PDB file of C-alpha atoms in Angstrom:
ATOM      1  CA  MET A 211      -0.067  -0.033   0.070  1.00 58.00           C
ATOM      2  CA  TYR A 212       3.016   2.272   0.849  1.00 64.00           C
ATOM      3  CA  ARG A 213       4.602   1.388  -2.130  1.00 71.00           C
ATOM      4  CA  LEU A 214       1.747   2.043  -4.265  1.00 64.00           C
ATOM      5  CA  ARG A 215       1.653   6.060  -2.619  1.00 69.00           C
ATOM      6  CA  LYS A 216       4.990   6.232  -3.351  1.00 70.00           C
ATOM      7  CA  ILE A 217       4.564   5.484  -6.542  1.00 71.00           C
ATOM      8  CA  LEU A 218       1.552   7.781  -7.678  1.00 63.00           C
ATOM      9  CA  ALA A 219       3.161  10.614  -5.091  1.00 67.00           C
ATOM     10  CA  ILE A 220       6.174  10.451  -8.366  1.00 71.00           C
ATOM     11  CA  ILE A 221       3.787   9.911 -10.929  1.00 72.00           C
ATOM     12  CA  ILE A 222       1.291  12.496 -10.522  1.00 70.00           C
ATOM     13  CA  PRO A 223       3.248  15.524 -10.192  1.00 64.00           C
ATOM     14  CA  ILE A 224       5.370  14.107 -13.158  1.00 71.00           C
ATOM     15  CA  ALA A 225       2.395  14.104 -15.179  1.00 63.00           C
ATOM     16  CA  LEU A 226       1.259  17.416 -14.349  1.00 56.00           C
ATOM     17  CA  ILE A 227       4.623  19.066 -15.062  1.00 65.00           C
ATOM     18  CA  PHE A 228       4.496  17.404 -18.585  1.00 60.00           C
ATOM     19  CA  THR A 229       1.082  18.583 -19.123  1.00 60.00           C
ATOM     20  CA  LEU A 230       1.780  22.214 -17.955  1.00 58.00           C
ATOM     21  CA  PHE A 231       5.107  23.210 -19.574  1.00 59.00           C
ATOM     22  CA  SER A 232       5.730  20.700 -22.550  1.00 55.00           C
ATOM     23  CA  CYS A 233       3.180  22.051 -25.250  1.00 54.00           C
ATOM     24  CA  LYS A 234       3.852  25.076 -27.338  1.00 50.00           C
ATOM     25  CA  GLU A 235       2.583  28.104 -27.213  1.00 53.00           C
ATOM     26  CA  GLU A 236      -0.216  28.053 -30.161  1.00 47.00           C
ATOM     27  CA  LYS A 237       0.859  31.087 -32.754  1.00 47.00           C
ATOM     28  CA  GLU A 238      -2.213  32.426 -34.478  1.00 46.00           C
ATOM     29  CA  GLY A 239      -2.445  32.640 -38.132  1.00 46.00           C
ATOM     30  CA  ASP A 240       1.550  31.647 -38.586  1.00 49.00           C
ATOM     31  CA  PHE A 241       0.484  30.804 -42.813  1.00 51.00           C
ATOM     32  CA  LEU A 242      -0.942  34.372 -42.767  1.00 55.00           C
ATOM     33  CA  ARG A 243       2.640  36.570 -42.014  1.00 55.00           C
ATOM     34  CA  SER A 244       3.657  36.822 -45.670  1.00 55.00           C
ATOM     35  CA  LEU A 245       0.367  38.540 -46.066  1.00 64.00           C
ATOM     36  CA  ASP A 246       0.174  40.978 -42.749  1.00 66.00           C
ATOM     37  CA  ALA A 247       4.323  41.641 -43.199  1.00 77.00           C
ATOM     38  CA  PRO A 248       5.128  45.177 -45.089  1.00 88.00           C
ATOM     39  CA  ALA A 249       5.341  45.052 -48.610  1.00 91.00           C
ATOM     40  CA  GLU A 250       5.346  46.444 -52.242  1.00 95.00           C
ATOM     41  CA  MET A 251       3.858  45.049 -55.083  1.00 95.00           C
ATOM     42  CA  VAL A 252       2.261  45.559 -58.566  1.00 96.00           C
ATOM     43  CA  VAL A 253      -0.916  44.350 -59.668  1.00 96.00           C
ATOM     44  CA  ASP A 254      -3.280  43.605 -62.771  1.00 96.00           C
ATOM     45  CA  GLY A 255      -6.549  42.457 -62.311  1.00 96.00           C
ATOM     46  CA  GLU A 256     -10.141  42.992 -62.638  1.00 96.00           C
ATOM     47  CA  ARG A 257     -12.862  44.483 -60.007  1.00 94.00           C
ATOM     48  CA  ASN A 258     -16.664  44.371 -61.131  1.00 92.00           C
ATOM     49  CA  GLY A 259     -15.295  43.762 -64.883  1.00 92.00           C
ATOM     50  CA  VAL A 260     -13.632  47.266 -64.394  1.00 93.00           C
ATOM     51  CA  ALA A 261      -9.538  46.212 -65.630  1.00 96.00           C
ATOM     52  CA  PHE A 262      -7.198  47.884 -63.518  1.00 96.00           C
ATOM     53  CA  SER A 263      -3.123  48.048 -62.849  1.00 97.00           C
ATOM     54  CA  ALA A 264      -1.611  49.646 -59.597  1.00 97.00           C
ATOM     55  CA  VAL A 265       1.185  49.680 -57.363  1.00 97.00           C
ATOM     56  CA  ILE A 266       0.712  48.652 -53.683  1.00 95.00           C
ATOM     57  CA  GLU A 267       2.493  49.399 -50.494  1.00 95.00           C
ATOM     58  CA  THR A 268       1.498  47.660 -47.312  1.00 92.00           C
ATOM     59  CA  GLY A 269       2.659  47.660 -43.505  1.00 87.00           C
ATOM     60  CA  ASP A 270       1.591  47.992 -40.206  1.00 83.00           C
ATOM     61  CA  GLY A 271      -1.831  48.004 -40.531  1.00 83.00           C
ATOM     62  CA  GLU A 272      -1.659  50.854 -43.476  1.00 91.00           C
ATOM     63  CA  GLY A 273      -1.497  50.768 -47.114  1.00 93.00           C
ATOM     64  CA  LYS A 274      -1.020  52.863 -50.045  1.00 96.00           C
ATOM     65  CA  MET A 275      -2.311  52.235 -53.804  1.00 96.00           C
ATOM     66  CA  THR A 276      -1.421  54.043 -56.642  1.00 96.00           C
ATOM     67  CA  PHE A 277      -3.509  53.665 -60.006  1.00 96.00           C
ATOM     68  CA  THR A 278      -1.236  53.116 -63.285  1.00 96.00           C
ATOM     69  CA  ALA A 279      -4.133  51.975 -65.543  1.00 94.00           C
ATOM     70  CA  PRO A 280      -6.907  52.423 -67.062  1.00 93.00           C
ATOM     71  CA  ASP A 281      -5.724  55.998 -67.818  1.00 92.00           C
ATOM     72  CA  SER A 282      -8.968  57.357 -66.565  1.00 90.00           C
ATOM     73  CA  MET A 283      -7.673  56.497 -63.073  1.00 91.00           C
ATOM     74  CA  ALA A 284      -3.925  56.655 -63.572  1.00 94.00           C
ATOM     75  CA  GLY A 285      -2.471  58.750 -60.672  1.00 94.00           C
ATOM     76  CA  ILE A 286      -4.822  57.907 -58.147  1.00 95.00           C
ATOM     77  CA  CYS A 287      -3.747  57.479 -54.868  1.00 96.00           C
ATOM     78  CA  VAL A 288      -5.560  55.711 -52.361  1.00 96.00           C
ATOM     79  CA  THR A 289      -4.556  55.297 -48.546  1.00 95.00           C
ATOM     80  CA  GLY A 290      -6.450  53.377 -45.948  1.00 93.00           C
ATOM     81  CA  ALA A 291      -5.444  52.677 -41.946  1.00 90.00           C
ATOM     82  CA  GLY A 292      -7.523  51.834 -39.244  1.00 86.00           C
ATOM     83  CA  GLY A 293     -10.839  51.794 -40.840  1.00 86.00           C
ATOM     84  CA  VAL A 294     -10.427  55.392 -42.353  1.00 92.00           C
ATOM     85  CA  TRP A 295      -9.734  55.788 -45.927  1.00 94.00           C
ATOM     86  CA  ASN A 296      -8.178  58.725 -48.001  1.00 94.00           C
ATOM     87  CA  CYS A 297      -8.047  59.635 -51.759  1.00 95.00           C
ATOM     88  CA  ASP A 298      -6.127  62.077 -53.345  1.00 94.00           C
ATOM     89  CA  LEU A 299      -5.603  63.082 -57.156  1.00 90.00           C
ATOM     90  CA  ALA A 300      -3.454  65.809 -58.023  1.00 87.00           C
ATOM     91  CA  GLY A 301      -4.327  67.985 -54.869  1.00 86.00           C
ATOM     92  CA  MET A 302      -8.177  67.384 -54.950  1.00 89.00           C
ATOM     93  CA  LYS A 303      -8.982  65.220 -51.853  1.00 91.00           C
ATOM     94  CA  ILE A 304     -11.908  62.798 -50.992  1.00 89.00           C
ATOM     95  CA  ALA A 305     -12.506  60.815 -48.228  1.00 90.00           C
ATOM     96  CA  GLY A 306     -15.242  58.735 -47.039  1.00 88.00           C
ATOM     97  CA  ILE A 307     -16.971  55.459 -48.960  1.00 90.00           C
ATOM     98  CA  SER A 308     -15.638  56.614 -52.293  1.00 89.00           C
ATOM     99  CA  ALA A 309     -12.251  56.608 -51.249  1.00 91.00           C
ATOM    100  CA  GLU A 310     -13.251  53.051 -49.531  1.00 90.00           C
ATOM    101  CA  MET A 311     -15.062  51.925 -52.880  1.00 91.00           C
ATOM    102  CA  LEU A 312     -11.778  53.239 -54.769  1.00 91.00           C
ATOM    103  CA  GLY A 313      -9.363  51.148 -52.769  1.00 92.00           C
ATOM    104  CA  ALA A 314     -10.913  47.769 -52.791  1.00 91.00           C
ATOM    105  CA  PRO A 315      -8.050  46.251 -53.825  1.00 92.00           C
ATOM    106  CA  LEU A 316      -6.022  47.125 -50.825  1.00 91.00           C
ATOM    107  CA  MET A 317      -8.679  45.467 -48.365  1.00 90.00           C
ATOM    108  CA  PRO A 318      -7.036  41.860 -48.727  1.00 90.00           C
ATOM    109  CA  PHE A 319      -4.018  42.825 -47.383  1.00 87.00           C
ATOM    110  CA  LEU A 320      -5.405  45.538 -44.692  1.00 87.00           C
ATOM    111  CA  GLU A 321      -8.443  43.313 -43.404  1.00 82.00           C
ATOM    112  CA  ILE A 322      -7.385  39.749 -43.733  1.00 77.00           C
ATOM    113  CA  GLY A 323      -9.971  38.217 -41.769  1.00 80.00           C
ATOM    114  CA  SER A 324     -10.426  34.742 -39.918  1.00 84.00           C
ATOM    115  CA  ALA A 325      -8.488  31.717 -42.146  1.00 85.00           C
ATOM    116  CA  LEU A 326     -11.239  29.273 -43.249  1.00 87.00           C
ATOM    117  CA  SER A 327      -9.609  26.892 -44.516  1.00 89.00           C
ATOM    118  CA  ALA A 328      -5.981  26.058 -46.079  1.00 89.00           C
ATOM    119  CA  GLU A 329      -4.643  23.614 -48.833  1.00 92.00           C
ATOM    120  CA  LYS A 330      -1.731  23.090 -51.207  1.00 93.00           C
ATOM    121  CA  ILE A 331      -3.071  22.656 -54.801  1.00 93.00           C
ATOM    122  CA  THR A 332      -0.693  23.340 -58.265  1.00 91.00           C
ATOM    123  CA  ASP A 333      -1.349  25.604 -60.937  1.00 87.00           C
ATOM    124  CA  GLU A 334      -1.800  25.385 -64.456  1.00 88.00           C
ATOM    125  CA  LYS A 335       2.026  25.770 -65.172  1.00 87.00           C
ATOM    126  CA  GLY A 336       2.602  22.683 -61.851  1.00 89.00           C
ATOM    127  CA  THR A 337       3.727  25.287 -59.866  1.00 89.00           C
ATOM    128  CA  PRO A 338       2.986  24.411 -55.776  1.00 93.00           C
ATOM    129  CA  LEU A 339       0.546  26.796 -54.152  1.00 94.00           C
ATOM    130  CA  THR A 340      -1.231  26.853 -51.152  1.00 92.00           C
ATOM    131  CA  LEU A 341      -4.883  28.134 -51.262  1.00 94.00           C
ATOM    132  CA  ILE A 342      -5.834  30.071 -47.817  1.00 92.00           C
ATOM    133  CA  VAL A 343      -9.649  30.789 -48.077  1.00 93.00           C
ATOM    134  CA  THR A 344     -10.540  33.804 -45.261  1.00 91.00           C
ATOM    135  CA  GLU A 345     -13.618  35.120 -44.169  1.00 91.00           C
ATOM    136  CA  LYS A 346     -14.827  38.535 -45.225  1.00 82.00           C
ATOM    137  CA  GLY A 347     -18.331  40.260 -43.843  1.00 79.00           C
ATOM    138  CA  SER A 348     -20.565  39.468 -46.711  1.00 82.00           C
ATOM    139  CA  GLY A 349     -18.172  36.955 -48.814  1.00 90.00           C
ATOM    140  CA  SER A 350     -14.597  35.760 -48.776  1.00 93.00           C
ATOM    141  CA  PHE A 351     -11.031  36.437 -50.010  1.00 94.00           C
ATOM    142  CA  GLU A 352      -8.824  33.812 -51.784  1.00 94.00           C
ATOM    143  CA  TYR A 353      -5.405  34.102 -51.472  1.00 93.00           C
ATOM    144  CA  TYR A 354      -2.973  32.017 -53.706  1.00 94.00           C
ATOM    145  CA  ILE A 355       0.684  31.252 -52.250  1.00 92.00           C
ATOM    146  CA  ASP A 356       4.030  30.550 -53.735  1.00 91.00           C
ATOM    147  CA  SER A 357       4.688  27.365 -52.075  1.00 87.00           C
ATOM    148  CA  LYS A 358       7.906  28.332 -51.802  1.00 87.00           C
ATOM    149  CA  SER A 359       8.618  31.519 -51.452  1.00 86.00           C
ATOM    150  CA  GLY A 360       5.619  31.806 -49.421  1.00 86.00           C
ATOM    151  CA  PHE A 361       4.719  35.778 -51.021  1.00 89.00           C
ATOM    152  CA  PRO A 362       1.295  36.152 -52.648  1.00 92.00           C
ATOM    153  CA  VAL A 363       0.541  35.448 -56.015  1.00 94.00           C
ATOM    154  CA  ARG A 364      -3.089  36.157 -57.431  1.00 95.00           C
ATOM    155  CA  VAL A 365      -6.242  37.384 -54.531  1.00 95.00           C
ATOM    156  CA  ILE A 366      -9.540  36.687 -55.287  1.00 95.00           C
ATOM    157  CA  GLU A 367     -12.644  38.096 -53.883  1.00 95.00           C
ATOM    158  CA  LYS A 368     -16.138  36.296 -54.061  1.00 95.00           C
ATOM    159  CA  ASP A 369     -19.418  37.691 -52.873  1.00 93.00           C
ATOM    160  CA  ALA A 370     -21.718  35.570 -50.272  1.00 90.00           C
ATOM    161  CA  ALA A 371     -23.273  33.797 -53.616  1.00 91.00           C
ATOM    162  CA  GLY A 372     -19.892  32.437 -54.628  1.00 91.00           C
ATOM    163  CA  GLU A 373     -19.363  34.881 -57.596  1.00 94.00           C
ATOM    164  CA  THR A 374     -16.463  36.492 -58.209  1.00 95.00           C
ATOM    165  CA  VAL A 375     -16.308  40.064 -57.193  1.00 95.00           C
ATOM    166  CA  MET A 376     -12.738  40.862 -57.651  1.00 96.00           C
ATOM    167  CA  ARG A 377      -9.669  39.069 -59.003  1.00 96.00           C
ATOM    168  CA  PHE A 378      -6.334  40.313 -59.281  1.00 96.00           C
ATOM    169  CA  ASP A 379      -2.418  38.851 -59.988  1.00 96.00           C
ATOM    170  CA  ILE A 380       0.296  39.995 -57.769  1.00 95.00           C
ATOM    171  CA  LYS A 381       3.610  40.694 -59.627  1.00 92.00           C
ATOM    172  CA  ASP A 382       6.956  42.453 -58.210  1.00 91.00           C
ATOM    173  CA  TYR A 383       6.472  41.582 -55.081  1.00 91.00           C
ATOM    174  CA  ILE A 384       9.130  42.980 -52.286  1.00 91.00           C
ATOM    175  CA  ALA A 385       9.287  42.156 -49.136  1.00 87.00           C
ATOM    176  CA  LYS A 386      10.645  44.863 -46.907  1.00 83.00           C
TER     177      LYS A 386
END
């Protein structure tokens, strides 16, 4: 009887030590780190049927986007930080919902949301990619990330019905 107590007196504290201190702390969204990190990129895509090109700079929850195409939007600069959106063209400034609508291509990098799924896929050229789907208020964002470099190569925004609202390819991604 005393022998069993001695054995249990050793086993129970050791088991408690292992359970309390042996597990690593969980990190949130490690696979989304490249989307959160400061970067500069050139994007080409389409939103609601309108083709566009832009230079995007992101970092620390802030973003800046300057349109390069179409010609009617070239030079428009949109900034977003903390839910506040501003737009500037040659000294003429606009703030609010209009600036937010113009800055829609910035949103996937400023408001990432909660990850719904992540899976390994290959594109049409056979390049290994990681597809990460995140929840957005009224739809979702799909991030296609190069599995080797960890950098995003494409972003697709879908509405609640699953229809594509915006799609753009990322070129010249430079992590800062």
